[in-house]
mmCIF file of C-alpha atoms and ligand atoms in Angstrom:
data_model
loop_
_atom_site.group_PDB
_atom_site.id
_atom_site.type_symbol
_atom_site.label_atom_id
_atom_site.label_comp_id
_atom_site.label_asym_id
_atom_site.label_seq_id
_atom_site.Cartn_x
_atom_site.Cartn_y
_atom_site.Cartn_z
ATOM 1 C CA MET A 20 -51.018 29.750 55.766
ATOM 2 C CA ALA A 21 -54.363 31.534 55.366
ATOM 3 C CA ASP A 22 -53.410 33.290 52.167
ATOM 4 C CA LEU A 23 -50.451 33.122 49.938
ATOM 5 C CA GLY A 24 -48.972 36.512 50.762
ATOM 6 C CA GLU A 25 -46.161 34.893 52.646
ATOM 7 C CA LEU A 26 -45.418 32.616 49.717
ATOM 8 C CA SER A 27 -45.367 35.530 47.291
ATOM 9 C CA GLU A 28 -42.827 37.247 49.467
ATOM 10 C CA LYS A 29 -40.728 34.126 49.722
ATOM 11 C CA LEU A 30 -40.812 33.653 45.950
ATOM 12 C CA ALA A 31 -39.860 37.261 45.335
ATOM 13 C CA GLY A 32 -36.878 36.711 47.656
ATOM 14 C CA ILE A 33 -35.839 33.573 45.797
ATOM 15 C CA LYS A 34 -36.145 35.359 42.455
ATOM 16 C CA GLN A 35 -34.051 38.228 43.735
ATOM 17 C CA GLU A 36 -31.408 35.853 45.056
ATOM 18 C CA ILE A 37 -31.253 33.861 41.815
ATOM 19 C CA THR A 38 -31.021 37.022 39.736
ATOM 20 C CA VAL A 39 -28.044 38.207 41.775
ATOM 21 C CA GLU A 40 -26.340 34.782 41.797
ATOM 22 C CA LEU A 41 -26.670 34.435 38.039
ATOM 23 C CA THR A 42 -24.644 37.604 37.467
ATOM 24 C CA LYS A 43 -21.759 35.984 39.340
ATOM 25 C CA LEU A 44 -21.568 32.911 37.066
ATOM 26 C CA ASP A 45 -19.220 32.869 34.087
ATOM 27 C CA ASN A 46 -19.414 29.424 32.476
ATOM 28 C CA SER A 47 -21.951 26.798 31.450
ATOM 29 C CA LYS A 48 -20.764 24.246 33.962
ATOM 30 C CA ALA A 49 -21.296 26.698 36.850
ATOM 31 C CA VAL A 50 -24.824 27.433 35.546
ATOM 32 C CA PHE A 51 -25.531 23.694 35.372
ATOM 33 C CA GLU A 52 -24.350 23.151 38.960
ATOM 34 C CA TYR A 53 -26.265 26.143 40.277
ATOM 35 C CA ARG A 54 -29.458 25.058 38.486
ATOM 36 C CA LYS A 55 -29.080 21.596 40.044
ATOM 37 C CA SER A 56 -28.811 23.062 43.541
ATOM 38 C CA ILE A 57 -31.884 25.312 43.086
ATOM 39 C CA MET A 58 -34.053 22.654 41.434
ATOM 40 C CA ASP A 59 -33.139 19.729 43.703
ATOM 41 C CA SER A 60 -36.448 18.228 44.843
ATOM 42 C CA LYS A 61 -35.251 17.810 48.433
ATOM 43 C CA THR A 62 -32.863 20.653 49.117
ATOM 44 C CA GLY A 63 -33.381 23.083 46.236
ATOM 45 C CA LYS A 64 -34.988 26.438 46.942
ATOM 46 C CA ILE A 65 -37.458 25.983 44.065
ATOM 47 C CA GLY A 66 -37.313 22.186 43.721
ATOM 48 C CA SER A 67 -38.476 21.612 47.297
ATOM 49 C CA LEU A 68 -41.475 23.974 47.085
ATOM 50 C CA MET A 69 -43.803 21.217 45.854
ATOM 51 C CA ARG A 70 -43.064 19.170 48.936
ATOM 52 C CA GLU A 71 -44.763 21.878 50.968
ATOM 53 C CA MET A 72 -48.037 21.205 49.136
ATOM 54 C CA GLY A 73 -49.253 18.894 51.928
ATOM 55 C CA LYS A 74 -49.247 21.749 54.422
ATOM 56 C CA ILE A 75 -51.338 24.026 52.191
ATOM 57 C CA PRO A 76 -55.111 24.200 52.827
ATOM 58 C CA ASN A 77 -57.071 22.541 50.069
ATOM 59 C CA GLU A 78 -58.671 25.748 48.750
ATOM 60 C CA LEU A 79 -55.263 27.348 48.234
ATOM 61 C CA LYS A 80 -53.559 24.337 46.706
ATOM 62 C CA SER A 81 -54.301 25.276 43.089
ATOM 63 C CA GLU A 82 -53.123 28.852 43.560
ATOM 64 C CA TYR A 83 -49.991 27.609 45.325
ATOM 65 C CA GLY A 84 -49.247 25.173 42.513
ATOM 66 C CA LYS A 85 -49.682 27.913 39.957
ATOM 67 C CA LYS A 86 -47.243 30.241 41.708
ATOM 68 C CA VAL A 87 -44.641 27.492 42.161
ATOM 69 C CA ASN A 88 -44.929 26.539 38.492
ATOM 70 C CA GLU A 89 -44.575 30.136 37.545
ATOM 71 C CA ILE A 90 -41.277 30.612 39.373
ATOM 72 C CA ARG A 91 -40.069 27.233 38.149
ATOM 73 C CA GLY A 92 -40.802 28.326 34.557
ATOM 74 C CA TRP A 93 -39.118 31.647 35.096
ATOM 75 C CA ALA A 94 -35.973 30.089 36.615
ATOM 76 C CA THR A 95 -35.762 27.408 33.907
ATOM 77 C CA ALA A 96 -35.894 30.060 31.204
ATOM 78 C CA GLU A 97 -33.189 32.111 32.967
ATOM 79 C CA PHE A 98 -30.888 29.103 33.366
ATOM 80 C CA ASP A 99 -31.478 27.975 29.787
ATOM 81 C CA ALA A 100 -30.726 31.377 28.357
ATOM 82 C CA LEU A 101 -27.526 31.782 30.342
ATOM 83 C CA GLU A 102 -26.352 28.256 29.584
ATOM 84 C CA VAL A 103 -26.896 28.737 25.860
ATOM 85 C CA LYS A 104 -24.991 32.035 25.985
ATOM 86 C CA PHE A 105 -22.005 30.493 27.771
ATOM 87 C CA LYS A 106 -21.973 27.387 25.585
ATOM 88 C CA GLU A 107 -21.793 29.510 22.468
ATOM 89 C CA GLN A 108 -18.916 31.528 23.922
ATOM 90 C CA GLU A 109 -17.078 28.363 24.941
ATOM 91 C CA MET A 110 -17.543 26.808 21.528
ATOM 92 C CA GLN A 111 -16.215 29.945 19.894
ATOM 93 C CA ARG A 112 -13.155 29.907 22.138
ATOM 94 C CA ARG A 113 -12.522 26.259 21.246
ATOM 95 C CA TYR A 114 -12.792 26.964 17.535
ATOM 96 C CA GLU A 115 -10.208 29.699 17.919
ATOM 97 C CA SER A 116 -7.751 27.620 19.926
ATOM 98 C CA GLU A 117 -8.084 24.462 17.841
ATOM 99 C CA LYS A 118 -7.982 26.148 14.483
ATOM 100 C CA ILE A 119 -5.977 24.095 11.949
ATOM 101 C CA ASP A 120 -4.208 25.688 9.038
ATOM 102 C CA VAL A 121 -4.580 23.049 6.351
ATOM 103 C CA THR A 122 -2.273 24.977 4.042
ATOM 104 C CA LEU A 123 0.774 24.498 6.319
ATOM 105 C CA PRO A 124 3.414 22.087 4.932
ATOM 106 C CA SER A 125 3.196 18.664 6.555
ATOM 107 C CA LYS A 126 5.880 17.181 8.794
ATOM 108 C CA LYS A 127 8.521 15.316 6.794
ATOM 109 C CA LEU A 128 8.157 11.580 7.194
ATOM 110 C CA THR A 129 11.560 9.942 7.373
ATOM 111 C CA ARG A 130 12.054 6.460 6.018
ATOM 112 C CA GLY A 131 15.085 4.362 6.755
ATOM 113 C CA ASN A 132 17.069 2.483 4.136
ATOM 114 C CA LEU A 133 19.794 -0.114 4.133
ATOM 115 C CA HIS A 134 23.406 1.016 4.300
ATOM 116 C CA PRO A 135 24.962 1.280 0.798
ATOM 117 C CA THR A 136 27.475 -1.450 1.659
ATOM 118 C CA THR A 137 24.586 -3.722 2.669
ATOM 119 C CA GLN A 138 22.631 -2.793 -0.448
ATOM 120 C CA VAL A 139 25.577 -3.709 -2.689
ATOM 121 C CA ARG A 140 26.289 -6.894 -0.755
ATOM 122 C CA ASN A 141 22.640 -7.938 -1.127
ATOM 123 C CA GLN A 142 22.704 -7.146 -4.847
ATOM 124 C CA ILE A 143 25.857 -9.234 -5.360
ATOM 125 C CA VAL A 144 24.425 -12.111 -3.303
ATOM 126 C CA ASP A 145 21.252 -11.977 -5.445
ATOM 127 C CA ILE A 146 23.212 -11.976 -8.707
ATOM 128 C CA PHE A 147 25.388 -14.967 -7.827
ATOM 129 C CA GLY A 148 22.485 -16.626 -6.034
ATOM 130 C CA SER A 149 20.584 -16.556 -9.341
ATOM 131 C CA MET A 150 23.568 -18.358 -10.929
ATOM 132 C CA GLY A 151 23.296 -21.154 -8.390
ATOM 133 C CA PHE A 152 25.941 -20.125 -5.843
ATOM 134 C CA ALA A 153 25.442 -21.121 -2.206
ATOM 135 C CA ILE A 154 26.542 -18.883 0.649
ATOM 136 C CA TYR A 155 29.344 -19.855 3.001
ATOM 137 C CA GLU A 156 29.864 -17.591 5.989
ATOM 138 C CA GLY A 157 33.433 -17.893 7.221
ATOM 139 C CA ASN A 158 35.093 -16.829 10.459
ATOM 140 C CA GLU A 159 36.513 -13.363 11.084
ATOM 141 C CA ILE A 160 39.073 -14.832 13.481
ATOM 142 C CA GLU A 161 41.215 -17.283 11.527
ATOM 143 C CA LYS A 162 44.192 -19.471 11.946
ATOM 144 C CA ASP A 163 47.283 -18.256 10.137
ATOM 145 C CA TYR A 164 47.101 -21.569 8.273
ATOM 146 C CA TYR A 165 43.742 -20.825 6.578
ATOM 147 C CA ASN A 166 44.463 -17.180 5.873
ATOM 148 C CA PHE A 167 47.986 -17.739 4.498
ATOM 149 C CA THR A 168 49.698 -21.127 4.496
ATOM 150 C CA ALA A 169 46.944 -23.173 2.847
ATOM 151 C CA LEU A 170 46.526 -20.410 0.281
ATOM 152 C CA ASN A 171 50.113 -20.957 -0.817
ATOM 153 C CA ILE A 172 51.290 -17.790 0.883
ATOM 154 C CA PRO A 173 54.678 -18.779 2.276
ATOM 155 C CA GLN A 174 56.020 -17.910 5.708
ATOM 156 C CA ASP A 175 58.121 -15.020 4.480
ATOM 157 C CA HIS A 176 55.421 -13.395 2.314
ATOM 158 C CA PRO A 177 55.186 -9.635 3.003
ATOM 159 C CA ALA A 178 51.374 -9.822 3.441
ATOM 160 C CA ARG A 179 51.980 -11.657 6.717
ATOM 161 C CA ASP A 180 53.885 -8.738 8.087
ATOM 162 C CA MET A 181 52.670 -7.144 11.322
ATOM 163 C CA GLN A 182 52.313 -3.970 9.259
ATOM 164 C CA ASP A 183 49.495 -5.523 7.229
ATOM 165 C CA THR A 184 47.922 -8.089 9.495
ATOM 166 C CA PHE A 185 46.232 -7.845 12.869
ATOM 167 C CA TYR A 186 47.630 -10.841 14.749
ATOM 168 C CA LEU A 187 45.828 -11.968 17.886
ATOM 169 C CA SER A 188 48.541 -14.485 18.709
ATOM 170 C CA PRO A 189 51.272 -16.191 16.671
ATOM 171 C CA GLU A 190 48.607 -18.656 15.479
ATOM 172 C CA PHE A 191 45.421 -16.556 15.270
ATOM 173 C CA LEU A 192 44.662 -13.370 13.352
ATOM 174 C CA LEU A 193 41.802 -11.275 11.978
ATOM 175 C CA ARG A 194 41.419 -12.629 8.444
ATOM 176 C CA THR A 195 42.882 -10.354 5.808
ATOM 177 C CA GLN A 196 40.830 -11.899 3.003
ATOM 178 C CA THR A 197 37.701 -14.009 2.575
ATOM 179 C CA SER A 198 39.869 -16.411 0.562
ATOM 180 C CA SER A 199 40.445 -18.269 3.854
ATOM 181 C CA GLY A 200 36.864 -19.547 3.438
ATOM 182 C CA GLN A 201 37.903 -21.347 0.229
ATOM 183 C CA ILE A 202 40.079 -23.714 2.260
ATOM 184 C CA HIS A 203 37.350 -24.498 4.816
ATOM 185 C CA VAL A 204 34.875 -25.264 2.035
ATOM 186 C CA MET A 205 37.285 -27.439 0.023
ATOM 187 C CA GLU A 206 38.396 -29.331 3.129
ATOM 188 C CA ALA A 207 34.801 -30.093 4.029
ATOM 189 C CA GLN A 208 33.416 -30.958 0.632
ATOM 190 C CA GLN A 209 34.423 -32.608 -2.644
ATOM 191 C CA PRO A 210 33.445 -30.903 -5.949
ATOM 192 C CA PRO A 211 31.164 -29.766 -7.405
ATOM 193 C CA ILE A 212 31.601 -26.624 -5.290
ATOM 194 C CA LYS A 213 29.946 -23.308 -6.080
ATOM 195 C CA ILE A 214 29.964 -20.825 -3.218
ATOM 196 C CA ILE A 215 30.190 -17.156 -2.449
ATOM 197 C CA SER A 216 31.425 -15.997 0.915
ATOM 198 C CA PRO A 217 30.643 -12.436 1.981
ATOM 199 C CA GLY A 218 32.187 -10.983 5.114
ATOM 200 C CA LYS A 219 34.421 -8.548 6.908
ATOM 201 C CA VAL A 220 38.190 -8.573 6.491
ATOM 202 C CA PHE A 221 40.869 -6.626 8.342
ATOM 203 C CA ARG A 222 44.141 -5.044 7.291
ATOM 204 C CA SER A 223 46.387 -2.467 8.839
ATOM 205 C CA ASP A 224 45.701 0.004 6.081
ATOM 206 C CA ASP A 225 44.067 3.419 6.265
ATOM 207 C CA ASP A 226 43.642 6.120 3.609
ATOM 208 C CA ALA A 227 40.941 7.588 1.328
ATOM 209 C CA THR A 228 40.339 4.269 -0.420
ATOM 210 C CA HIS A 229 41.415 1.817 2.306
ATOM 211 C CA SER A 230 39.968 1.097 5.715
ATOM 212 C CA PRO A 231 41.299 -1.226 8.468
ATOM 213 C CA MET A 232 38.020 -3.114 8.221
ATOM 214 C CA PHE A 233 36.181 -3.635 4.961
ATOM 215 C CA SER A 234 34.016 -6.236 3.249
ATOM 216 C CA GLN A 235 34.806 -8.762 0.598
ATOM 217 C CA MET A 236 32.824 -11.346 -1.310
ATOM 218 C CA GLU A 237 34.758 -14.447 -2.216
ATOM 219 C CA GLY A 238 33.622 -16.655 -5.083
ATOM 220 C CA LEU A 239 34.767 -20.246 -5.591
ATOM 221 C CA VAL A 240 33.761 -22.772 -8.221
ATOM 222 C CA VAL A 241 35.429 -26.209 -8.407
ATOM 223 C CA ASP A 242 34.295 -28.862 -10.857
ATOM 224 C CA LYS A 243 35.447 -30.843 -13.874
ATOM 225 C CA GLY A 244 36.564 -28.672 -16.777
ATOM 226 C CA ILE A 245 36.331 -25.241 -15.131
ATOM 227 C CA THR A 246 38.364 -22.623 -17.040
ATOM 228 C CA LEU A 247 39.099 -18.927 -17.116
ATOM 229 C CA CYS A 248 36.282 -18.581 -19.692
ATOM 230 C CA ASP A 249 33.745 -19.660 -17.082
ATOM 231 C CA LEU A 250 35.176 -16.997 -14.798
ATOM 232 C CA GLN A 251 34.810 -14.254 -17.387
ATOM 233 C CA GLY A 252 31.307 -15.395 -18.344
ATOM 234 C CA MET A 253 30.117 -15.205 -14.747
ATOM 235 C CA LEU A 254 31.817 -11.891 -14.102
ATOM 236 C CA ASP A 255 30.263 -10.441 -17.274
ATOM 237 C CA VAL A 256 26.807 -11.193 -15.879
ATOM 238 C CA PHE A 257 27.843 -9.714 -12.543
ATOM 239 C CA VAL A 258 29.177 -6.385 -13.865
ATOM 240 C CA GLN A 259 26.305 -5.930 -16.308
ATOM 241 C CA LYS A 260 23.781 -6.302 -13.512
ATOM 242 C CA ILE A 261 25.713 -3.974 -11.188
ATOM 243 C CA PHE A 262 26.962 -1.277 -13.585
ATOM 244 C CA GLY A 263 24.641 -1.560 -16.599
ATOM 245 C CA GLU A 264 23.873 -3.780 -19.580
ATOM 246 C CA ASP A 265 26.627 -2.477 -21.858
ATOM 247 C CA THR A 266 29.480 -2.962 -19.332
ATOM 248 C CA LYS A 267 32.326 -5.195 -20.524
ATOM 249 C CA THR A 268 35.114 -6.949 -18.615
ATOM 250 C CA ARG A 269 38.807 -7.133 -19.402
ATOM 251 C CA LEU A 270 41.244 -9.564 -17.785
ATOM 252 C CA ARG A 271 44.789 -8.439 -17.104
ATOM 253 C CA PRO A 272 47.571 -10.786 -15.960
ATOM 254 C CA SER A 273 48.290 -10.489 -12.265
ATOM 255 C CA TYR A 274 49.646 -12.499 -9.376
ATOM 256 C CA PHE A 275 48.040 -14.155 -6.376
ATOM 257 C CA PRO A 276 49.803 -17.135 -4.746
ATOM 258 C CA PHE A 277 46.545 -19.145 -4.616
ATOM 259 C CA THR A 278 45.516 -18.758 -8.262
ATOM 260 C CA GLU A 279 47.418 -19.660 -11.409
ATOM 261 C CA PRO A 280 46.941 -17.937 -13.770
ATOM 262 C CA SER A 281 45.822 -14.871 -11.824
ATOM 263 C CA VAL A 282 44.035 -11.865 -13.252
ATOM 264 C CA GLU A 283 42.889 -8.387 -12.352
ATOM 265 C CA VAL A 284 39.433 -7.779 -13.739
ATOM 266 C CA ASP A 285 38.644 -4.362 -15.194
ATOM 267 C CA VAL A 286 35.233 -3.096 -16.304
ATOM 268 C CA SER A 287 34.670 -0.686 -19.147
ATOM 269 C CA CYS A 288 34.004 2.726 -17.618
ATOM 270 C CA PHE A 289 30.270 2.974 -17.054
ATOM 271 C CA GLN A 290 30.516 6.734 -16.660
ATOM 272 C CA CYS A 291 32.201 7.775 -19.907
ATOM 273 C CA LYS A 292 31.443 4.531 -21.791
ATOM 274 C CA GLY A 293 35.141 4.064 -22.487
ATOM 275 C CA CYS A 294 35.950 7.533 -23.836
ATOM 276 C CA GLY A 295 38.119 8.435 -20.864
ATOM 277 C CA CYS A 296 37.110 10.460 -17.811
ATOM 278 C CA LYS A 297 38.270 11.278 -14.285
ATOM 279 C CA LEU A 298 36.722 8.126 -12.825
ATOM 280 C CA CYS A 299 38.681 5.818 -15.137
ATOM 281 C CA LYS A 300 41.708 8.145 -15.122
ATOM 282 C CA GLY A 301 41.338 8.583 -18.865
ATOM 283 C CA THR A 302 41.897 4.886 -19.618
ATOM 284 C CA GLY A 303 38.288 3.832 -20.249
ATOM 285 C CA TRP A 304 38.738 0.929 -17.808
ATOM 286 C CA ILE A 305 38.299 0.552 -14.021
ATOM 287 C CA GLU A 306 39.882 -2.193 -11.938
ATOM 288 C CA VAL A 307 37.217 -3.957 -9.864
ATOM 289 C CA LEU A 308 38.494 -7.271 -8.541
ATOM 290 C CA GLY A 309 41.124 -9.980 -8.380
ATOM 291 C CA ALA A 310 40.541 -13.515 -9.628
ATOM 292 C CA GLY A 311 42.087 -16.550 -11.213
ATOM 293 C CA VAL A 312 42.164 -20.294 -11.710
ATOM 294 C CA VAL A 313 42.624 -22.040 -8.363
ATOM 295 C CA ASN A 314 46.253 -23.063 -7.951
ATOM 296 C CA ASN A 315 46.687 -26.873 -8.137
ATOM 297 C CA THR A 316 48.800 -26.694 -4.989
ATOM 298 C CA VAL A 317 45.799 -25.285 -3.106
ATOM 299 C CA LEU A 318 43.414 -27.938 -4.501
ATOM 300 C CA GLU A 319 45.782 -30.768 -3.612
ATOM 301 C CA GLY A 320 46.363 -29.321 -0.132
ATOM 302 C CA CYS A 321 42.635 -29.642 0.472
ATOM 303 C CA GLY A 322 42.513 -33.204 -0.823
ATOM 304 C CA ILE A 323 41.010 -32.424 -4.238
ATOM 305 C CA ASP A 324 42.528 -34.251 -7.211
ATOM 306 C CA SER A 325 43.826 -31.546 -9.568
ATOM 307 C CA ASN A 326 44.025 -34.071 -12.420
ATOM 308 C CA VAL A 327 40.247 -34.419 -12.293
ATOM 309 C CA TYR A 328 39.064 -31.049 -11.081
ATOM 310 C CA SER A 329 39.859 -27.417 -11.657
ATOM 311 C CA GLY A 330 38.514 -24.283 -10.052
ATOM 312 C CA LEU A 331 38.089 -20.560 -10.358
ATOM 313 C CA ALA A 332 38.077 -17.986 -7.598
ATOM 314 C CA PHE A 333 37.424 -14.288 -7.336
ATOM 315 C CA GLY A 334 37.441 -11.716 -4.560
ATOM 316 C CA ILE A 335 35.242 -8.640 -4.793
ATOM 317 C CA GLY A 336 35.760 -5.587 -2.558
ATOM 318 C CA ILE A 337 32.197 -4.651 -1.608
ATOM 319 C CA GLU A 338 32.948 -1.058 -0.514
ATOM 320 C CA ARG A 339 34.944 -0.549 -3.721
ATOM 321 C CA ILE A 340 31.927 -1.576 -5.821
ATOM 322 C CA ALA A 341 29.656 0.681 -3.718
ATOM 323 C CA MET A 342 32.046 3.617 -4.130
ATOM 324 C CA LEU A 343 32.206 3.171 -7.893
ATOM 325 C CA LYS A 344 28.496 2.574 -8.291
ATOM 326 C CA TYR A 345 27.367 5.524 -6.176
ATOM 327 C CA GLY A 346 30.223 7.938 -6.943
ATOM 328 C CA ILE A 347 31.664 7.951 -3.408
ATOM 329 C CA ASN A 348 35.252 9.201 -3.418
ATOM 330 C CA ASN A 349 36.267 8.462 0.177
ATOM 331 C CA ILE A 350 35.722 5.074 1.808
ATOM 332 C CA LYS A 351 35.345 6.813 5.211
ATOM 333 C CA LEU A 352 31.917 8.060 4.104
ATOM 334 C CA LEU A 353 30.791 4.429 4.255
ATOM 335 C CA PHE A 354 31.864 4.146 7.903
ATOM 336 C CA GLU A 355 30.779 7.502 9.307
ATOM 337 C CA SER A 356 27.004 6.921 9.447
ATOM 338 C CA ASP A 357 26.308 10.464 8.202
ATOM 339 C CA LEU A 358 22.623 10.378 7.242
ATOM 340 C CA ARG A 359 23.089 13.271 4.809
ATOM 341 C CA VAL A 360 25.204 10.884 2.738
ATOM 342 C CA LEU A 361 23.412 7.603 3.432
ATOM 343 C CA ASP A 362 19.922 9.031 2.777
ATOM 344 C CA GLN A 363 20.891 9.731 -0.819
ATOM 345 C CA ILE A 364 21.567 6.113 -1.646
ATOM 346 C CA ASP A 365 18.494 3.926 -1.848
ATOM 347 C CA ASP A 366 18.471 1.473 -4.738
HETATM 348 N N1 LIG B 412 41.985 -12.437 -1.786
HETATM 349 C C1 LIG B 412 42.452 -11.543 -2.812
HETATM 350 C C2 LIG B 412 42.628 -10.167 -2.180
HETATM 351 O O1 LIG B 412 42.162 -9.939 -1.102
HETATM 352 C C3 LIG B 412 41.486 -11.464 -3.958
HETATM 353 C C4 LIG B 412 41.336 -12.740 -4.723
HETATM 354 C C5 LIG B 412 40.392 -13.653 -4.388
HETATM 355 C C6 LIG B 412 42.208 -12.989 -5.798
HETATM 356 C C7 LIG B 412 40.259 -14.835 -5.103
HETATM 357 C C8 LIG B 412 42.065 -14.137 -6.498
HETATM 358 C C9 LIG B 412 41.113 -15.073 -6.169
HETATM 359 O O2 LIG B 412 43.245 -9.317 -2.787
#
């Protein structure tokens, strides 16, 4: 290469080619890749020019170097400018597509809560737990003996009827009351006894206030000198904690074969404070549970000396308390799992 005319031509060709190629590119990544291919020191059209230096006569070397640097500078500036242009455009596009409207309302976070029946059961367990009651969990499948006979419910009692009771066999049934647990506890243990027994019970019964399966909480205290006054004292604490400080109890004579005397326990209406309203049917009182002094026959049947010991027992309907407390007028609402209802009750 006697002069650099040939080189000048070659460089002009490269420039021309690059100029055309650049118009075909439309993003920064393509510019980056193209720049790499042009500037590659082995294969690139500009990058490899310096490797030719060895073949250039000494007197032309400096001129050659100058020209190569010139085109390298030109190409670098072209690539830079185009890359910057595309990067700005790309950034702008990203801003547009990822724009966040911070004034939009946020997604509602849903939080679960315990079922109202569970909430009430836990509250009752806590209340009696604080009075020193232990928990006895009985069996849902019972022998006829524990559910009826031992509770002084004779063979021909109407409660045993197929209409009321789900019998599994002549001997076994789904318990109709948690009172069956009383017998198991008294058979297993001598007084002092102080237990509550929460659990499911089953009766062939189905209307707005009755369900074939519902929950009860049995209470049983057996010791020396236990009277009806102890019962009322404990129940007073219970209803005040559940329905409010100023709630009172009233005992009405009733009948259960396993308690003597037996009572129905009413609470003063916590809605109208006794003035009379729809909830208390104008009477100022609401019936909440059955209770009584444990029948001596039942104590003796379990091997407890009724001359030494006496007992009290009560049976609370858990759904009934939940319905009263939360103003639920149909027991089915507690079995339907409708979140529109259940979400409203979170004590
Ligand atoms: N077991 C009775 C019922 O289901 C309630 C009760 C329990 C009554 C304990 C007195 C004593 O109706």
